[in-house]
C-alpha cells in the first residue's frame, strides 16, 4: 500500500521540524510553508477593491447574502479569484450559490453568521490585494 500525498507531506514536515531541532546551532535553517486549502465556494470569493469589500461586509451584516450577491457581479467586472482555471460564469454562479445558502439558512442564524464571516473574508482578501500580497497564501 503506497502512502498518500497527505501522509508524505506530514512526514516531510515532521522530518523538517526534527532536522531543525537537531541542527538548531548550525547556520542552515529549514523553512516550512503552510498553505490553506480552500473549498470551491471559499476560493470563489473575489479580490475586490477595499471600499467595495467593506460595503459587501456591511450588506452581509444587515441582510444576509446581499453582500455576497453583490460580490458575484464583481467577478463579471473582472475581479480575480483563487479559481483561475474556472470560467468566469462558473465562479459567478458559485458566488450566487453561496449567497442563496446564506439567505436560506439565515432563518436558523447559521446563514447570518456565515454571511458575516464571508464579508470579513472579502475585506481580508481586499486588504491583501491593496498591500500587494500574492493571492496564493
mmCIF file of N, CA and C in Angstrom:
data_model
loop_
_atom_site.group_PDB
_atom_site.id
_atom_site.type_symbol
_atom_site.label_atom_id
_atom_site.label_comp_id
_atom_site.label_asym_id
_atom_site.label_seq_id
_atom_site.Cartn_x
_atom_site.Cartn_y
_atom_site.Cartn_z
ATOM 1 N N UNK A 1 0.843 -1.171 0.000
ATOM 2 C CA UNK A 1 0.000 0.000 0.000
ATOM 3 C C UNK A 1 0.892 1.239 0.000
ATOM 4 N N UNK A 2 0.714 2.118 -0.983
ATOM 5 C CA UNK A 2 1.539 3.308 -1.088
ATOM 6 C C UNK A 2 0.990 4.406 -0.183
ATOM 7 N N UNK A 3 1.900 5.212 0.425
ATOM 8 C CA UNK A 3 1.428 6.308 1.273
ATOM 9 C C UNK A 3 0.795 7.393 0.415
ATOM 10 N N UNK A 4 -0.219 8.042 0.969
ATOM 11 C CA UNK A 4 -0.908 9.099 0.232
ATOM 12 C C UNK A 4 -0.060 10.359 0.209
ATOM 13 N N UNK A 5 -0.465 11.327 -0.626
ATOM 14 C CA UNK A 5 0.248 12.595 -0.757
ATOM 15 C C UNK A 5 0.239 13.348 0.569
ATOM 16 N N UNK A 6 -0.890 13.289 1.292
ATOM 17 C CA UNK A 6 -1.007 13.985 2.568
ATOM 18 C C UNK A 6 -0.066 13.372 3.602
ATOM 19 N N UNK A 7 0.037 12.030 3.603
ATOM 20 C CA UNK A 7 0.950 11.360 4.527
ATOM 21 C C UNK A 7 2.394 11.740 4.225
ATOM 22 N N UNK A 8 2.736 11.853 2.949
ATOM 23 C CA UNK A 8 4.092 12.230 2.567
ATOM 24 C C UNK A 8 4.399 13.654 3.015
ATOM 25 N N UNK A 9 3.417 14.564 2.869
ATOM 26 C CA UNK A 9 3.623 15.950 3.312
ATOM 27 C C UNK A 9 3.797 16.015 4.823
ATOM 28 N N UNK A 10 2.991 15.244 5.554
ATOM 29 C CA UNK A 10 3.081 15.228 7.006
ATOM 30 C C UNK A 10 4.437 14.679 7.445
ATOM 31 N N UNK A 11 4.870 13.616 6.804
ATOM 32 C CA UNK A 11 6.164 13.027 7.142
ATOM 33 C C UNK A 11 7.296 13.990 6.814
ATOM 34 N N UNK A 12 7.190 14.687 5.678
ATOM 35 C CA UNK A 12 8.225 15.654 5.299
ATOM 36 C C UNK A 12 8.277 16.809 6.282
ATOM 37 N N UNK A 13 7.118 17.281 6.720
ATOM 38 C CA UNK A 13 7.070 18.379 7.683
ATOM 39 C C UNK A 13 7.656 17.941 9.024
ATOM 40 N N UNK A 14 7.344 16.711 9.465
ATOM 41 C CA UNK A 14 7.885 16.196 10.723
ATOM 42 C C UNK A 14 9.398 16.035 10.633
ATOM 43 N N UNK A 15 9.880 15.569 9.488
ATOM 44 C CA UNK A 15 11.318 15.419 9.300
ATOM 45 C C UNK A 15 12.005 16.777 9.299
ATOM 46 N N UNK A 16 11.361 17.778 8.710
ATOM 47 C CA UNK A 16 11.941 19.122 8.670
ATOM 48 C C UNK A 16 12.027 19.711 10.074
ATOM 49 N N UNK A 17 10.988 19.502 10.891
ATOM 50 C CA UNK A 17 10.992 20.006 12.263
ATOM 51 C C UNK A 17 12.057 19.295 13.081
ATOM 52 N N UNK A 18 12.175 17.956 12.908
ATOM 53 C CA UNK A 18 13.196 17.191 13.636
ATOM 54 C C UNK A 18 14.593 17.640 13.224
ATOM 55 N N UNK A 19 14.795 17.885 11.923
ATOM 56 C CA UNK A 19 16.097 18.353 11.453
ATOM 57 C C UNK A 19 16.399 19.735 11.999
ATOM 58 N N UNK A 20 15.397 20.579 12.101
ATOM 59 C CA UNK A 20 15.595 21.922 12.644
ATOM 60 C C UNK A 20 15.946 21.851 14.126
ATOM 61 N N UNK A 21 15.313 20.913 14.856
ATOM 62 C CA UNK A 21 15.619 20.749 16.273
ATOM 63 C C UNK A 21 17.039 20.243 16.476
ATOM 64 N N UNK A 22 17.483 19.294 15.625
ATOM 65 C CA UNK A 22 18.837 18.753 15.743
ATOM 66 C C UNK A 22 19.879 19.784 15.360
ATOM 67 N N UNK A 23 19.589 20.547 14.321
ATOM 68 C CA UNK A 23 20.585 21.478 13.807
ATOM 69 C C UNK A 23 20.307 22.913 14.196
ATOM 70 N N UNK A 24 19.773 23.119 15.394
ATOM 71 C CA UNK A 24 19.441 24.474 15.833
ATOM 72 C C UNK A 24 20.680 25.348 15.938
ATOM 73 N N UNK A 25 21.831 24.739 16.216
ATOM 74 C CA UNK A 25 23.041 25.537 16.360
ATOM 75 C C UNK A 25 23.745 25.769 15.024
ATOM 76 N N UNK A 26 23.391 25.031 13.989
ATOM 77 C CA UNK A 26 24.046 25.228 12.697
ATOM 78 C C UNK A 26 23.448 26.431 11.982
ATOM 79 N N UNK A 27 24.132 26.879 10.939
ATOM 80 C CA UNK A 27 23.697 28.080 10.224
ATOM 81 C C UNK A 27 22.600 27.785 9.196
ATOM 82 N N UNK A 28 22.416 26.524 8.824
ATOM 83 C CA UNK A 28 21.382 26.210 7.841
ATOM 84 C C UNK A 28 20.050 26.018 8.559
ATOM 85 N N UNK A 29 19.007 26.606 7.986
ATOM 86 C CA UNK A 29 17.682 26.511 8.589
ATOM 87 C C UNK A 29 16.717 25.856 7.624
ATOM 88 N N UNK A 30 15.612 25.475 8.138
ATOM 89 C CA UNK A 30 14.582 24.848 7.339
ATOM 90 C C UNK A 30 13.360 25.751 7.371
ATOM 91 N N UNK A 31 12.813 26.007 6.207
ATOM 92 C CA UNK A 31 11.608 26.817 6.114
ATOM 93 C C UNK A 31 10.438 25.894 5.792
ATOM 94 N N UNK A 32 9.434 25.932 6.643
ATOM 95 C CA UNK A 32 8.243 25.131 6.432
ATOM 96 C C UNK A 32 7.134 26.087 6.021
ATOM 97 N N UNK A 33 6.499 25.801 4.899
ATOM 98 C CA UNK A 33 5.437 26.664 4.395
ATOM 99 C C UNK A 33 4.093 25.966 4.574
ATOM 100 N N UNK A 34 3.139 26.696 5.106
ATOM 101 C CA UNK A 34 1.802 26.162 5.324
ATOM 102 C C UNK A 34 0.840 26.908 4.403
ATOM 103 N N UNK A 35 0.040 26.160 3.678
ATOM 104 C CA UNK A 35 -0.956 26.762 2.785
ATOM 105 C C UNK A 35 -2.346 26.314 3.199
ATOM 106 N N UNK A 36 -3.268 27.256 3.158
ATOM 107 C CA UNK A 36 -4.652 26.956 3.483
ATOM 108 C C UNK A 36 -5.322 26.312 2.276
ATOM 109 N N UNK A 37 -5.963 25.189 2.493
ATOM 110 C CA UNK A 37 -6.698 24.550 1.409
ATOM 111 C C UNK A 37 -8.118 25.086 1.427
ATOM 112 N N UNK A 38 -8.526 25.666 0.317
ATOM 113 C CA UNK A 38 -9.841 26.287 0.234
ATOM 114 C C UNK A 38 -10.766 25.434 -0.611
ATOM 115 N N UNK A 39 -12.014 25.342 -0.182
ATOM 116 C CA UNK A 39 -13.029 24.676 -0.980
ATOM 117 C C UNK A 39 -13.452 25.578 -2.129
ATOM 118 N N UNK A 40 -14.243 25.060 -3.055
ATOM 119 C CA UNK A 40 -14.614 25.867 -4.221
ATOM 120 C C UNK A 40 -15.428 27.112 -3.882
ATOM 121 N N UNK A 41 -16.322 27.044 -2.894
ATOM 122 C CA UNK A 41 -17.087 28.232 -2.530
ATOM 123 C C UNK A 41 -16.188 29.299 -1.918
ATOM 124 N N UNK A 42 -15.287 28.885 -1.030
ATOM 125 C CA UNK A 42 -14.381 29.836 -0.374
ATOM 126 C C UNK A 42 -13.391 30.408 -1.384
ATOM 127 N N UNK A 43 -12.915 29.595 -2.305
ATOM 128 C CA UNK A 43 -11.956 30.062 -3.305
ATOM 129 C C UNK A 43 -12.605 30.982 -4.337
ATOM 130 N N UNK A 44 -13.932 30.973 -4.433
ATOM 131 C CA UNK A 44 -14.639 31.812 -5.397
ATOM 132 C C UNK A 44 -14.835 33.241 -4.910
ATOM 133 N N UNK A 45 -14.479 33.530 -3.648
ATOM 134 C CA UNK A 45 -14.625 34.901 -3.146
ATOM 135 C C UNK A 45 -13.675 35.796 -3.931
ATOM 136 N N UNK A 46 -14.193 36.860 -4.546
ATOM 137 C CA UNK A 46 -13.338 37.709 -5.394
ATOM 138 C C UNK A 46 -12.461 38.665 -4.596
ATOM 139 N N UNK A 47 -11.316 39.003 -5.193
ATOM 140 C CA UNK A 47 -10.429 40.038 -4.658
ATOM 141 C C UNK A 47 -10.952 41.377 -5.174
ATOM 142 N N UNK A 48 -11.658 42.108 -4.311
ATOM 143 C CA UNK A 48 -12.300 43.355 -4.716
ATOM 144 C C UNK A 48 -11.523 44.547 -4.181
ATOM 145 N N UNK A 49 -11.805 45.747 -4.709
ATOM 146 C CA UNK A 49 -11.243 46.950 -4.080
ATOM 147 C C UNK A 49 -11.740 47.045 -2.633
ATOM 148 N N UNK A 50 -10.924 47.607 -1.766
ATOM 149 C CA UNK A 50 -11.223 47.646 -0.336
ATOM 150 C C UNK A 50 -12.572 48.294 -0.018
ATOM 151 N N UNK A 51 -12.907 49.465 -0.595
ATOM 152 C CA UNK A 51 -14.216 50.067 -0.266
ATOM 153 C C UNK A 51 -15.407 49.182 -0.664
ATOM 154 N N UNK A 52 -15.299 48.487 -1.780
ATOM 155 C CA UNK A 52 -16.382 47.592 -2.222
ATOM 156 C C UNK A 52 -16.510 46.420 -1.242
ATOM 157 N N UNK A 53 -15.384 45.899 -0.775
ATOM 158 C CA UNK A 53 -15.415 44.790 0.182
ATOM 159 C C UNK A 53 -16.048 45.223 1.503
ATOM 160 N N UNK A 54 -15.767 46.442 1.940
ATOM 161 C CA UNK A 54 -16.365 46.944 3.186
ATOM 162 C C UNK A 54 -17.879 47.106 3.013
ATOM 163 N N UNK A 55 -18.310 47.599 1.859
ATOM 164 C CA UNK A 55 -19.747 47.727 1.581
ATOM 165 C C UNK A 55 -20.407 46.349 1.588
ATOM 166 N N UNK A 56 -19.750 45.358 0.985
ATOM 167 C CA UNK A 56 -20.298 43.985 0.970
ATOM 168 C C UNK A 56 -20.382 43.421 2.389
ATOM 169 N N UNK A 57 -19.379 43.699 3.224
ATOM 170 C CA UNK A 57 -19.429 43.260 4.627
ATOM 171 C C UNK A 57 -20.608 43.917 5.334
ATOM 172 N N UNK A 58 -20.789 45.217 5.120
ATOM 173 C CA UNK A 58 -21.907 45.942 5.723
ATOM 174 C C UNK A 58 -23.242 45.330 5.282
ATOM 175 N N UNK A 59 -23.370 45.086 3.985
ATOM 176 C CA UNK A 59 -24.611 44.491 3.464
ATOM 177 C C UNK A 59 -24.840 43.094 4.047
ATOM 178 N N UNK A 60 -23.782 42.284 4.115
ATOM 179 C CA UNK A 60 -23.904 40.925 4.653
ATOM 180 C C UNK A 60 -24.273 40.941 6.139
ATOM 181 N N UNK A 61 -23.853 41.989 6.852
ATOM 182 C CA UNK A 61 -24.145 42.068 8.281
ATOM 183 C C UNK A 61 -25.629 42.311 8.533
ATOM 184 N N UNK A 62 -26.244 43.144 7.701
ATOM 185 C CA UNK A 62 -27.634 43.520 7.952
ATOM 186 C C UNK A 62 -28.651 42.757 7.103
ATOM 187 N N UNK A 63 -28.250 42.302 5.928
ATOM 188 C CA UNK A 63 -29.127 41.485 5.077
ATOM 189 C C UNK A 63 -28.298 40.291 4.608
ATOM 190 N N UNK A 64 -28.360 39.164 5.323
ATOM 191 C CA UNK A 64 -27.509 38.018 4.990
ATOM 192 C C UNK A 64 -27.601 37.616 3.525
ATOM 193 N N UNK A 65 -26.442 37.513 2.889
ATOM 194 C CA UNK A 65 -26.369 37.078 1.499
ATOM 195 C C UNK A 65 -26.344 38.205 0.490
ATOM 196 N N UNK A 66 -26.785 39.401 0.867
ATOM 197 C CA UNK A 66 -26.849 40.501 -0.099
ATOM 198 C C UNK A 66 -25.456 40.944 -0.545
ATOM 199 N N UNK A 67 -24.522 41.052 0.381
ATOM 200 C CA UNK A 67 -23.150 41.430 0.021
ATOM 201 C C UNK A 67 -22.477 40.377 -0.838
ATOM 202 N N UNK A 68 -22.759 39.117 -0.552
ATOM 203 C CA UNK A 68 -22.213 38.027 -1.356
ATOM 204 C C UNK A 68 -22.808 38.060 -2.754
ATOM 205 N N UNK A 69 -24.091 38.377 -2.849
ATOM 206 C CA UNK A 69 -24.754 38.514 -4.142
ATOM 207 C C UNK A 69 -24.122 39.646 -4.953
ATOM 208 N N UNK A 70 -23.857 40.780 -4.308
ATOM 209 C CA UNK A 70 -23.215 41.916 -4.986
ATOM 210 C C UNK A 70 -21.806 41.538 -5.423
ATOM 211 N N UNK A 71 -21.086 40.797 -4.561
ATOM 212 C CA UNK A 71 -19.712 40.416 -4.900
ATOM 213 C C UNK A 71 -19.658 39.492 -6.109
ATOM 214 N N UNK A 72 -20.733 38.738 -6.351
ATOM 215 C CA UNK A 72 -20.777 37.860 -7.528
ATOM 216 C C UNK A 72 -20.656 38.684 -8.809
ATOM 217 N N UNK A 73 -21.232 39.873 -8.812
ATOM 218 C CA UNK A 73 -21.173 40.708 -10.004
ATOM 219 C C UNK A 73 -19.811 41.353 -10.202
ATOM 220 N N UNK A 74 -19.011 41.455 -9.128
ATOM 221 C CA UNK A 74 -17.648 41.977 -9.309
ATOM 222 C C UNK A 74 -16.791 40.988 -10.088
ATOM 223 N N UNK A 75 -17.146 39.704 -10.002
ATOM 224 C CA UNK A 75 -16.425 38.694 -10.796
ATOM 225 C C UNK A 75 -16.652 38.958 -12.282
ATOM 226 N N UNK A 76 -17.889 39.310 -12.631
ATOM 227 C CA UNK A 76 -18.195 39.617 -14.032
ATOM 228 C C UNK A 76 -17.509 40.900 -14.491
ATOM 229 N N UNK A 77 -17.150 41.752 -13.526
ATOM 230 C CA UNK A 77 -16.462 43.014 -13.852
ATOM 231 C C UNK A 77 -14.942 42.861 -13.842
ATOM 232 N N UNK A 78 -14.446 41.652 -13.649
ATOM 233 C CA UNK A 78 -13.011 41.412 -13.758
ATOM 234 C C UNK A 78 -12.275 41.148 -12.459
ATOM 235 N N UNK A 79 -12.976 41.040 -11.327
ATOM 236 C CA UNK A 79 -12.293 40.740 -10.068
ATOM 237 C C UNK A 79 -11.716 39.323 -10.127
ATOM 238 N N UNK A 80 -10.494 39.167 -9.637
ATOM 239 C CA UNK A 80 -9.828 37.861 -9.649
ATOM 240 C C UNK A 80 -10.257 37.026 -8.455
ATOM 241 N N UNK A 81 -10.116 35.722 -8.589
ATOM 242 C CA UNK A 81 -10.419 34.785 -7.504
ATOM 243 C C UNK A 81 -9.276 33.782 -7.397
ATOM 244 N N UNK A 82 -9.415 32.865 -6.462
ATOM 245 C CA UNK A 82 -8.431 31.791 -6.316
ATOM 246 C C UNK A 82 -8.788 30.583 -7.177
ATOM 247 N N UNK A 83 -9.686 30.778 -8.142
ATOM 248 C CA UNK A 83 -10.064 29.727 -9.087
ATOM 249 C C UNK A 83 -9.716 30.176 -10.508
ATOM 250 N N UNK A 84 -8.435 30.301 -10.836
ATOM 251 C CA UNK A 84 -8.067 30.809 -12.156
ATOM 252 C C UNK A 84 -8.397 29.852 -13.298
ATOM 253 N N UNK A 85 -8.535 28.558 -12.985
ATOM 254 C CA UNK A 85 -8.806 27.575 -14.036
ATOM 255 C C UNK A 85 -10.294 27.431 -14.344
ATOM 256 N N UNK A 86 -11.156 28.095 -13.579
ATOM 257 C CA UNK A 86 -12.598 28.036 -13.816
ATOM 258 C C UNK A 86 -13.042 29.232 -14.646
ATOM 259 N N UNK A 87 -14.066 29.034 -15.445
ATOM 260 C CA UNK A 87 -14.615 30.102 -16.271
ATOM 261 C C UNK A 87 -15.305 31.138 -15.380
ATOM 262 N N UNK A 88 -15.352 32.379 -15.840
ATOM 263 C CA UNK A 88 -15.932 33.476 -15.070
ATOM 264 C C UNK A 88 -17.391 33.187 -14.697
ATOM 265 N N UNK A 89 -18.136 32.624 -15.619
ATOM 266 C CA UNK A 89 -19.549 32.318 -15.342
ATOM 267 C C UNK A 89 -19.690 31.270 -14.238
ATOM 268 N N UNK A 90 -18.795 30.295 -14.198
ATOM 269 C CA UNK A 90 -18.829 29.271 -13.157
ATOM 270 C C UNK A 90 -18.564 29.903 -11.787
ATOM 271 N N UNK A 91 -17.581 30.791 -11.721
ATOM 272 C CA UNK A 91 -17.262 31.465 -10.465
ATOM 273 C C UNK A 91 -18.418 32.367 -10.047
ATOM 274 N N UNK A 92 -19.032 33.031 -11.014
ATOM 275 C CA UNK A 92 -20.205 33.868 -10.732
ATOM 276 C C UNK A 92 -21.303 33.030 -10.084
ATOM 277 N N UNK A 93 -21.609 31.869 -10.658
ATOM 278 C CA UNK A 93 -22.681 31.026 -10.124
ATOM 279 C C UNK A 93 -22.312 30.411 -8.778
ATOM 280 N N UNK A 94 -21.028 30.173 -8.530
ATOM 281 C CA UNK A 94 -20.608 29.704 -7.207
ATOM 282 C C UNK A 94 -20.898 30.767 -6.148
ATOM 283 N N UNK A 95 -20.648 32.034 -6.484
ATOM 284 C CA UNK A 95 -20.945 33.124 -5.553
ATOM 285 C C UNK A 95 -22.449 33.285 -5.346
ATOM 286 N N UNK A 96 -23.214 33.127 -6.414
ATOM 287 C CA UNK A 96 -24.672 33.186 -6.285
ATOM 288 C C UNK A 96 -25.157 32.044 -5.383
ATOM 289 N N UNK A 97 -24.583 30.862 -5.542
ATOM 290 C CA UNK A 97 -24.945 29.716 -4.694
ATOM 291 C C UNK A 97 -24.619 29.999 -3.227
ATOM 292 N N UNK A 98 -23.452 30.605 -2.970
ATOM 293 C CA UNK A 98 -23.084 30.949 -1.595
ATOM 294 C C UNK A 98 -24.078 31.954 -1.013
ATOM 295 N N UNK A 99 -24.500 32.931 -1.830
ATOM 296 C CA UNK A 99 -25.485 33.920 -1.366
ATOM 297 C C UNK A 99 -26.821 33.246 -1.045
ATOM 298 N N UNK A 100 -27.253 32.322 -1.895
ATOM 299 C CA UNK A 100 -28.515 31.619 -1.645
ATOM 300 C C UNK A 100 -28.442 30.759 -0.382
ATOM 301 N N UNK A 101 -27.307 30.121 -0.173
ATOM 302 C CA UNK A 101 -27.121 29.326 1.050
ATOM 303 C C UNK A 101 -27.231 30.227 2.273
ATOM 304 N N UNK A 102 -26.615 31.407 2.197
ATOM 305 C CA UNK A 102 -26.659 32.347 3.325
ATOM 306 C C UNK A 102 -28.080 32.838 3.572
ATOM 307 N N UNK A 103 -28.803 33.142 2.498
ATOM 308 C CA UNK A 103 -30.173 33.642 2.641
ATOM 309 C C UNK A 103 -31.089 32.556 3.212
ATOM 310 N N UNK A 104 -30.995 31.352 2.675
ATOM 311 C CA UNK A 104 -31.899 30.280 3.083
ATOM 312 C C UNK A 104 -31.632 29.769 4.499
ATOM 313 N N UNK A 105 -30.384 29.847 4.946
ATOM 314 C CA UNK A 105 -30.069 29.355 6.289
ATOM 315 C C UNK A 105 -30.016 30.478 7.326
ATOM 316 N N UNK A 106 -30.336 31.709 6.918
ATOM 317 C CA UNK A 106 -30.343 32.833 7.858
ATOM 318 C C UNK A 106 -31.443 32.681 8.900
ATOM 319 N N UNK A 107 -32.481 31.936 8.566
ATOM 320 C CA UNK A 107 -33.607 31.737 9.483
ATOM 321 C C UNK A 107 -33.132 31.075 10.777
ATOM 322 N N UNK A 108 -32.174 30.177 10.676
ATOM 323 C CA UNK A 108 -31.666 29.476 11.863
ATOM 324 C C UNK A 108 -30.323 30.044 12.321
ATOM 325 N N UNK A 109 -30.031 31.267 11.947
ATOM 326 C CA UNK A 109 -28.844 32.026 12.342
ATOM 327 C C UNK A 109 -27.539 31.537 11.700
ATOM 328 N N UNK A 110 -27.521 30.346 11.151
ATOM 329 C CA UNK A 110 -26.302 29.825 10.527
ATOM 330 C C UNK A 110 -25.906 30.691 9.331
ATOM 331 N N UNK A 111 -26.884 31.021 8.503
ATOM 332 C CA UNK A 111 -26.613 31.829 7.318
ATOM 333 C C UNK A 111 -26.163 33.226 7.660
ATOM 334 N N UNK A 112 -26.705 33.789 8.715
ATOM 335 C CA UNK A 112 -26.320 35.128 9.119
ATOM 336 C C UNK A 112 -24.864 35.147 9.581
ATOM 337 N N UNK A 113 -24.502 34.175 10.388
ATOM 338 C CA UNK A 113 -23.114 34.081 10.864
ATOM 339 C C UNK A 113 -22.180 33.808 9.688
ATOM 340 N N UNK A 114 -22.582 32.884 8.809
ATOM 341 C CA UNK A 114 -21.769 32.596 7.622
ATOM 342 C C UNK A 114 -21.614 33.840 6.766
ATOM 343 N N UNK A 115 -22.678 34.610 6.640
ATOM 344 C CA UNK A 115 -22.661 35.822 5.827
ATOM 345 C C UNK A 115 -21.678 36.856 6.385
ATOM 346 N N UNK A 116 -21.667 37.012 7.697
ATOM 347 C CA UNK A 116 -20.741 37.964 8.325
ATOM 348 C C UNK A 116 -19.300 37.502 8.130
ATOM 349 N N UNK A 117 -19.046 36.216 8.328
ATOM 350 C CA UNK A 117 -17.684 35.698 8.120
ATOM 351 C C UNK A 117 -17.274 35.826 6.656
ATOM 352 N N UNK A 118 -18.208 35.630 5.750
ATOM 353 C CA UNK A 118 -17.941 35.765 4.318
ATOM 354 C C UNK A 118 -17.516 37.202 4.022
ATOM 355 N N UNK A 119 -18.244 38.157 4.600
ATOM 356 C CA UNK A 119 -17.897 39.564 4.425
ATOM 357 C C UNK A 119 -16.529 39.894 5.010
ATOM 358 N N UNK A 120 -16.209 39.295 6.151
ATOM 359 C CA UNK A 120 -14.885 39.515 6.740
ATOM 360 C C UNK A 120 -13.801 38.951 5.831
ATOM 361 N N UNK A 121 -14.056 37.801 5.228
ATOM 362 C CA UNK A 121 -13.095 37.232 4.278
ATOM 363 C C UNK A 121 -12.901 38.155 3.074
ATOM 364 N N UNK A 122 -13.984 38.782 2.619
ATOM 365 C CA UNK A 122 -13.880 39.718 1.497
ATOM 366 C C UNK A 122 -12.969 40.891 1.854
ATOM 367 N N UNK A 123 -13.128 41.418 3.060
ATOM 368 C CA UNK A 123 -12.295 42.550 3.497
ATOM 369 C C UNK A 123 -10.841 42.110 3.649
ATOM 370 N N UNK A 124 -10.617 40.924 4.186
ATOM 371 C CA UNK A 124 -9.242 40.415 4.336
ATOM 372 C C UNK A 124 -8.589 40.247 2.971
ATOM 373 N N UNK A 125 -9.313 39.650 2.014
ATOM 374 C CA UNK A 125 -8.763 39.474 0.668
ATOM 375 C C UNK A 125 -8.511 40.820 -0.005
ATOM 376 N N UNK A 126 -9.389 41.795 0.233
ATOM 377 C CA UNK A 126 -9.189 43.131 -0.340
ATOM 378 C C UNK A 126 -7.956 43.797 0.250
ATOM 379 N N UNK A 127 -7.698 43.572 1.537
ATOM 380 C CA UNK A 127 -6.500 44.171 2.147
ATOM 381 C C UNK A 127 -5.240 43.498 1.605
ATOM 382 N N UNK A 128 -5.302 42.183 1.297
ATOM 383 C CA UNK A 128 -4.175 41.520 0.656
ATOM 384 C C UNK A 128 -3.899 42.158 -0.698
ATOM 385 N N UNK A 129 -4.960 42.412 -1.437
ATOM 386 C CA UNK A 129 -4.819 42.997 -2.771
ATOM 387 C C UNK A 129 -4.204 44.384 -2.672
ATOM 388 N N UNK A 130 -4.666 45.195 -1.682
ATOM 389 C CA UNK A 130 -4.149 46.551 -1.510
ATOM 390 C C UNK A 130 -2.678 46.547 -1.127
ATOM 391 N N UNK A 131 -2.278 45.582 -0.313
ATOM 392 C CA UNK A 131 -0.893 45.514 0.158
ATOM 393 C C UNK A 131 0.026 44.828 -0.838
ATOM 394 N N UNK A 132 -0.545 44.260 -1.888
ATOM 395 C CA UNK A 132 0.263 43.595 -2.912
ATOM 396 C C UNK A 132 0.729 42.210 -2.508
ATOM 397 N N UNK A 133 0.065 41.595 -1.552
ATOM 398 C CA UNK A 133 0.421 40.250 -1.126
ATOM 399 C C UNK A 133 -0.105 39.285 -2.175
ATOM 400 N N UNK A 134 0.698 38.290 -2.571
ATOM 401 C CA UNK A 134 0.247 37.345 -3.601
ATOM 402 C C UNK A 134 -1.024 36.626 -3.202
ATOM 403 N N UNK A 135 -1.809 36.216 -4.212
ATOM 404 C CA UNK A 135 -3.092 35.566 -3.974
ATOM 405 C C UNK A 135 -2.947 34.250 -3.255
ATOM 406 N N UNK A 136 -1.985 33.432 -3.638
ATOM 407 C CA UNK A 136 -1.834 32.100 -3.067
ATOM 408 C C UNK A 136 -1.103 32.179 -1.759
ATOM 409 N N UNK A 137 -1.852 32.199 -0.649
ATOM 410 C CA UNK A 137 -1.245 32.243 0.676
ATOM 411 C C UNK A 137 -1.205 30.893 1.301
#
